[in-house]
Amino acid sequence: MSFLSHLESVVRDVSGSIACSVMGFDGIAVETYQAQDPGELELSSAWAEYANLLTQLKNAADLLKTGTVSEVSINTEKVMTLIRQVSPDYFVVLALRPEGNYGKARYVLRVTAPKIRAEL
Amino acid sequence: MSFLSHLESVVRDVSGSIACSVMGFDGIAVETYQAQDPGELELSSAWAEYANLLTQLKNAADLLKTGTVSEVSINTEKVMTLIRQVSPDYFVVLALRPEGNYGKARYVLRVTAPKIRAEL
């Protein structure tokens, strides 16, 4: 089973999903499954920017002894973004419409992350 | 009514709350209500660090046309942190134990933010 089928099942299971991607902390997407036309949203630029912030967060968490950063969510007026660390080098990111099912999204990413990790 | 009573009612309403604070984007806390001994967690340092990241996120969102960043969540092994923008200069931040009620926390911060804004 490839990454893509995992990403596709995340997008299918979570209502309001726009796209789901496996990315490196270097900001480069390994694989992406896109559900809907994101319109004017420049998701790939946003995600590369988030990867940069996540790297800073990982470093901050080390210093602050708050434990490993497992999940980050950045919600704007137009898109909710849920990010879960998969390995020290990779994370999975899901973009949802603001009316999407956020609770389901958290659950689905939590159970999908180990499946993706197993394929790395 | 002061900030503190709003912060206290957030902490009382959300199970697993550790502390709730109104902070400036400069990383300085205006007011904090603390529920439990945070132990070894250095929350104030973490929050100052998050304020710095939020500022970068605000700038990124402007560039990326994803709309205003309304809510950010950073969850580690030991603490879940929910952050909601209150005004262009201030945000409210809530720290929860990992077993805390995350959905309730999102709801309570959403309804409390306008009350805090009204006091600014």
mmCIF file with all atom_site columns, N, CA and C in Angstrom, chain B residues 64-89:
data_model
loop_
_atom_site.group_PDB
_atom_site.id
_atom_site.type_symbol
_atom_site.label_atom_id
_atom_site.label_alt_id
_atom_site.label_comp_id
_atom_site.label_asym_id
_atom_site.label_entity_id
_atom_site.label_seq_id
_atom_site.pdbx_PDB_ins_code
_atom_site.Cartn_x
_atom_site.Cartn_y
_atom_site.Cartn_z
_atom_site.occupancy
_atom_site.B_iso_or_equiv
_atom_site.pdbx_formal_charge
_atom_site.auth_seq_id
_atom_site.auth_comp_id
_atom_site.auth_asym_id
_atom_site.auth_atom_id
_atom_site.pdbx_PDB_model_num
ATOM 1  N N  . LEU B 1 64 ? -0.239 34.608 2.083  1.00 0.00 ? 64 LEU B N  1
ATOM 2  C CA . LEU B 1 64 ? -0.763 33.402 1.429  1.00 0.00 ? 64 LEU B CA 1
ATOM 3  C C  . LEU B 1 64 ? -2.254 33.491 1.140  1.00 0.00 ? 64 LEU B C  1
ATOM 4  N N  . LYS B 1 65 ? -2.876 34.594 1.555  1.00 0.00 ? 65 LYS B N  1
ATOM 5  C CA . LYS B 1 65 ? -4.312 34.809 1.313  1.00 0.00 ? 65 LYS B CA 1
ATOM 6  C C  . LYS B 1 65 ? -5.185 33.698 1.900  1.00 0.00 ? 65 LYS B C  1
ATOM 7  N N  . THR B 1 66 ? -4.736 33.112 2.998  1.00 0.00 ? 66 THR B N  1
ATOM 8  C CA . THR B 1 66 ? -5.553 32.076 3.646  1.00 0.00 ? 66 THR B CA 1
ATOM 9  C C  . THR B 1 66 ? -6.473 32.686 4.700  1.00 0.00 ? 66 THR B C  1
ATOM 10 N N  . GLY B 1 67 ? -6.478 34.009 4.790  1.00 0.00 ? 67 GLY B N  1
ATOM 11 C CA . GLY B 1 67 ? -7.344 34.674 5.760  1.00 0.00 ? 67 GLY B CA 1
ATOM 12 C C  . GLY B 1 67 ? -6.651 34.816 7.099  1.00 0.00 ? 67 GLY B C  1
ATOM 13 N N  . THR B 1 68 ? -7.285 35.577 8.000  1.00 0.00 ? 68 THR B N  1
ATOM 14 C CA . THR B 1 68 ? -6.726 35.811 9.329  1.00 0.00 ? 68 THR B CA 1
ATOM 15 C C  . THR B 1 68 ? -6.588 34.508 10.105 1.00 0.00 ? 68 THR B C  1
ATOM 16 N N  . VAL B 1 69 ? -5.480 34.326 10.775 1.00 0.00 ? 69 VAL B N  1
ATOM 17 C CA . VAL B 1 69 ? -5.287 33.170 11.654 1.00 0.00 ? 69 VAL B CA 1
ATOM 18 C C  . VAL B 1 69 ? -6.107 33.412 12.920 1.00 0.00 ? 69 VAL B C  1
ATOM 19 N N  . SER B 1 70 ? -7.172 32.628 13.119 1.00 0.00 ? 70 SER B N  1
ATOM 20 C CA . SER B 1 70 ? -8.060 32.858 14.255 1.00 0.00 ? 70 SER B CA 1
ATOM 21 C C  . SER B 1 70 ? -7.704 31.974 15.439 1.00 0.00 ? 70 SER B C  1
ATOM 22 N N  . GLU B 1 71 ? -7.162 30.783 15.161 1.00 0.00 ? 71 GLU B N  1
ATOM 23 C CA . GLU B 1 71 ? -6.952 29.798 16.224 1.00 0.00 ? 71 GLU B CA 1
ATOM 24 C C  . GLU B 1 71 ? -5.743 28.940 15.900 1.00 0.00 ? 71 GLU B C  1
ATOM 25 N N  . VAL B 1 72 ? -4.913 28.724 16.887 1.00 0.00 ? 72 VAL B N  1
ATOM 26 C CA . VAL B 1 72 ? -3.755 27.846 16.709 1.00 0.00 ? 72 VAL B CA 1
ATOM 27 C C  . VAL B 1 72 ? -3.703 26.903 17.900 1.00 0.00 ? 72 VAL B C  1
ATOM 28 N N  . SER B 1 73 ? -3.332 25.660 17.636 1.00 0.00 ? 73 SER B N  1
ATOM 29 C CA . SER B 1 73 ? -3.233 24.688 18.704 1.00 0.00 ? 73 SER B CA 1
ATOM 30 C C  . SER B 1 73 ? -1.908 23.950 18.573 1.00 0.00 ? 73 SER B C  1
ATOM 31 N N  . ILE B 1 74 ? -1.204 23.805 19.673 1.00 0.00 ? 74 ILE B N  1
ATOM 32 C CA . ILE B 1 74 ? 0.088  23.120 19.673 1.00 0.00 ? 74 ILE B CA 1
ATOM 33 C C  . ILE B 1 74 ? 0.031  22.076 20.773 1.00 0.00 ? 74 ILE B C  1
ATOM 34 N N  . ASN B 1 75 ? 0.002  20.802 20.364 1.00 0.00 ? 75 ASN B N  1
ATOM 35 C CA . ASN B 1 75 ? -0.177 19.739 21.345 1.00 0.00 ? 75 ASN B CA 1
ATOM 36 C C  . ASN B 1 75 ? 1.090  18.899 21.461 1.00 0.00 ? 75 ASN B C  1
ATOM 37 N N  . THR B 1 76 ? 1.604  18.820 22.678 1.00 0.00 ? 76 THR B N  1
ATOM 38 C CA . THR B 1 76 ? 2.772  17.982 22.934 1.00 0.00 ? 76 THR B CA 1
ATOM 39 C C  . THR B 1 76 ? 2.331  16.807 23.800 1.00 0.00 ? 76 THR B C  1
ATOM 40 N N  . GLU B 1 77 ? 3.297  15.951 24.159 1.00 0.00 ? 77 GLU B N  1
ATOM 41 C CA . GLU B 1 77 ? 2.981  14.780 24.988 1.00 0.00 ? 77 GLU B CA 1
ATOM 42 C C  . GLU B 1 77 ? 2.421  15.191 26.344 1.00 0.00 ? 77 GLU B C  1
ATOM 43 N N  . LYS B 1 78 ? 2.861  16.334 26.854 1.00 0.00 ? 78 LYS B N  1
ATOM 44 C CA . LYS B 1 78 ? 2.529  16.695 28.236 1.00 0.00 ? 78 LYS B CA 1
ATOM 45 C C  . LYS B 1 78 ? 1.474  17.772 28.364 1.00 0.00 ? 78 LYS B C  1
ATOM 46 N N  . VAL B 1 79 ? 1.253  18.541 27.298 1.00 0.00 ? 79 VAL B N  1
ATOM 47 C CA . VAL B 1 79 ? 0.318  19.659 27.412 1.00 0.00 ? 79 VAL B CA 1
ATOM 48 C C  . VAL B 1 79 ? -0.283 20.016 26.041 1.00 0.00 ? 79 VAL B C  1
ATOM 49 N N  . MET B 1 80 ? -1.587 20.302 26.048 1.00 0.00 ? 80 MET B N  1
ATOM 50 C CA . MET B 1 80 ? -2.250 20.805 24.841 1.00 0.00 ? 80 MET B CA 1
ATOM 51 C C  . MET B 1 80 ? -2.396 22.317 25.035 1.00 0.00 ? 80 MET B C  1
ATOM 52 N N  . THR B 1 81 ? -2.065 23.084 24.003 1.00 0.00 ? 81 THR B N  1
ATOM 53 C CA . THR B 1 81 ? -2.145 24.538 24.098 1.00 0.00 ? 81 THR B CA 1
ATOM 54 C C  . THR B 1 81 ? -3.052 25.066 23.003 1.00 0.00 ? 81 THR B C  1
ATOM 55 N N  . LEU B 1 82 ? -4.087 25.786 23.402 1.00 0.00 ? 82 LEU B N  1
ATOM 56 C CA . LEU B 1 82 ? -5.035 26.345 22.455 1.00 0.00 ? 82 LEU B CA 1
ATOM 57 C C  . LEU B 1 82 ? -4.911 27.868 22.519 1.00 0.00 ? 82 LEU B C  1
ATOM 58 N N  . ILE B 1 83 ? -4.766 28.474 21.343 1.00 0.00 ? 83 ILE B N  1
ATOM 59 C CA . ILE B 1 83 ? -4.520 29.913 21.267 1.00 0.00 ? 83 ILE B CA 1
ATOM 60 C C  . ILE B 1 83 ? -5.551 30.541 20.341 1.00 0.00 ? 83 ILE B C  1
ATOM 61 N N  . ARG B 1 84 ? -6.188 31.618 20.774 1.00 0.00 ? 84 ARG B N  1
ATOM 62 C CA . ARG B 1 84 ? -7.165 32.303 19.929 1.00 0.00 ? 84 ARG B CA 1
ATOM 63 C C  . ARG B 1 84 ? -6.863 33.788 19.918 1.00 0.00 ? 84 ARG B C  1
ATOM 64 N N  . GLN B 1 85 ? -6.847 34.353 18.713 1.00 0.00 ? 85 GLN B N  1
ATOM 65 C CA . GLN B 1 85 ? -6.582 35.781 18.600 1.00 0.00 ? 85 GLN B CA 1
ATOM 66 C C  . GLN B 1 85 ? -7.776 36.567 19.131 1.00 0.00 ? 85 GLN B C  1
ATOM 67 N N  . VAL B 1 86 ? -7.483 37.604 19.927 1.00 0.00 ? 86 VAL B N  1
ATOM 68 C CA . VAL B 1 86 ? -8.529 38.432 20.530 1.00 0.00 ? 86 VAL B CA 1
ATOM 69 C C  . VAL B 1 86 ? -8.634 39.762 19.799 1.00 0.00 ? 86 VAL B C  1
ATOM 70 N N  . SER B 1 87 ? -7.485 40.299 19.434 1.00 0.00 ? 87 SER B N  1
ATOM 71 C CA . SER B 1 87 ? -7.407 41.575 18.717 1.00 0.00 ? 87 SER B CA 1
ATOM 72 C C  . SER B 1 87 ? -6.106 41.542 17.925 1.00 0.00 ? 87 SER B C  1
ATOM 73 N N  . PRO B 1 88 ? -5.839 42.584 17.121 1.00 0.00 ? 88 PRO B N  1
ATOM 74 C CA . PRO B 1 88 ? -4.577 42.554 16.370 1.00 0.00 ? 88 PRO B CA 1
ATOM 75 C C  . PRO B 1 88 ? -3.336 42.491 17.269 1.00 0.00 ? 88 PRO B C  1
ATOM 76 N N  . ASP B 1 89 ? -3.485 42.889 18.537 1.00 0.00 ? 89 ASP B N  1
ATOM 77 C CA . ASP B 1 89 ? -2.325 42.927 19.422 1.00 0.00 ? 89 ASP B CA 1
ATOM 78 C C  . ASP B 1 89 ? -2.310 41.865 20.519 1.00 0.00 ? 89 ASP B C  1
#
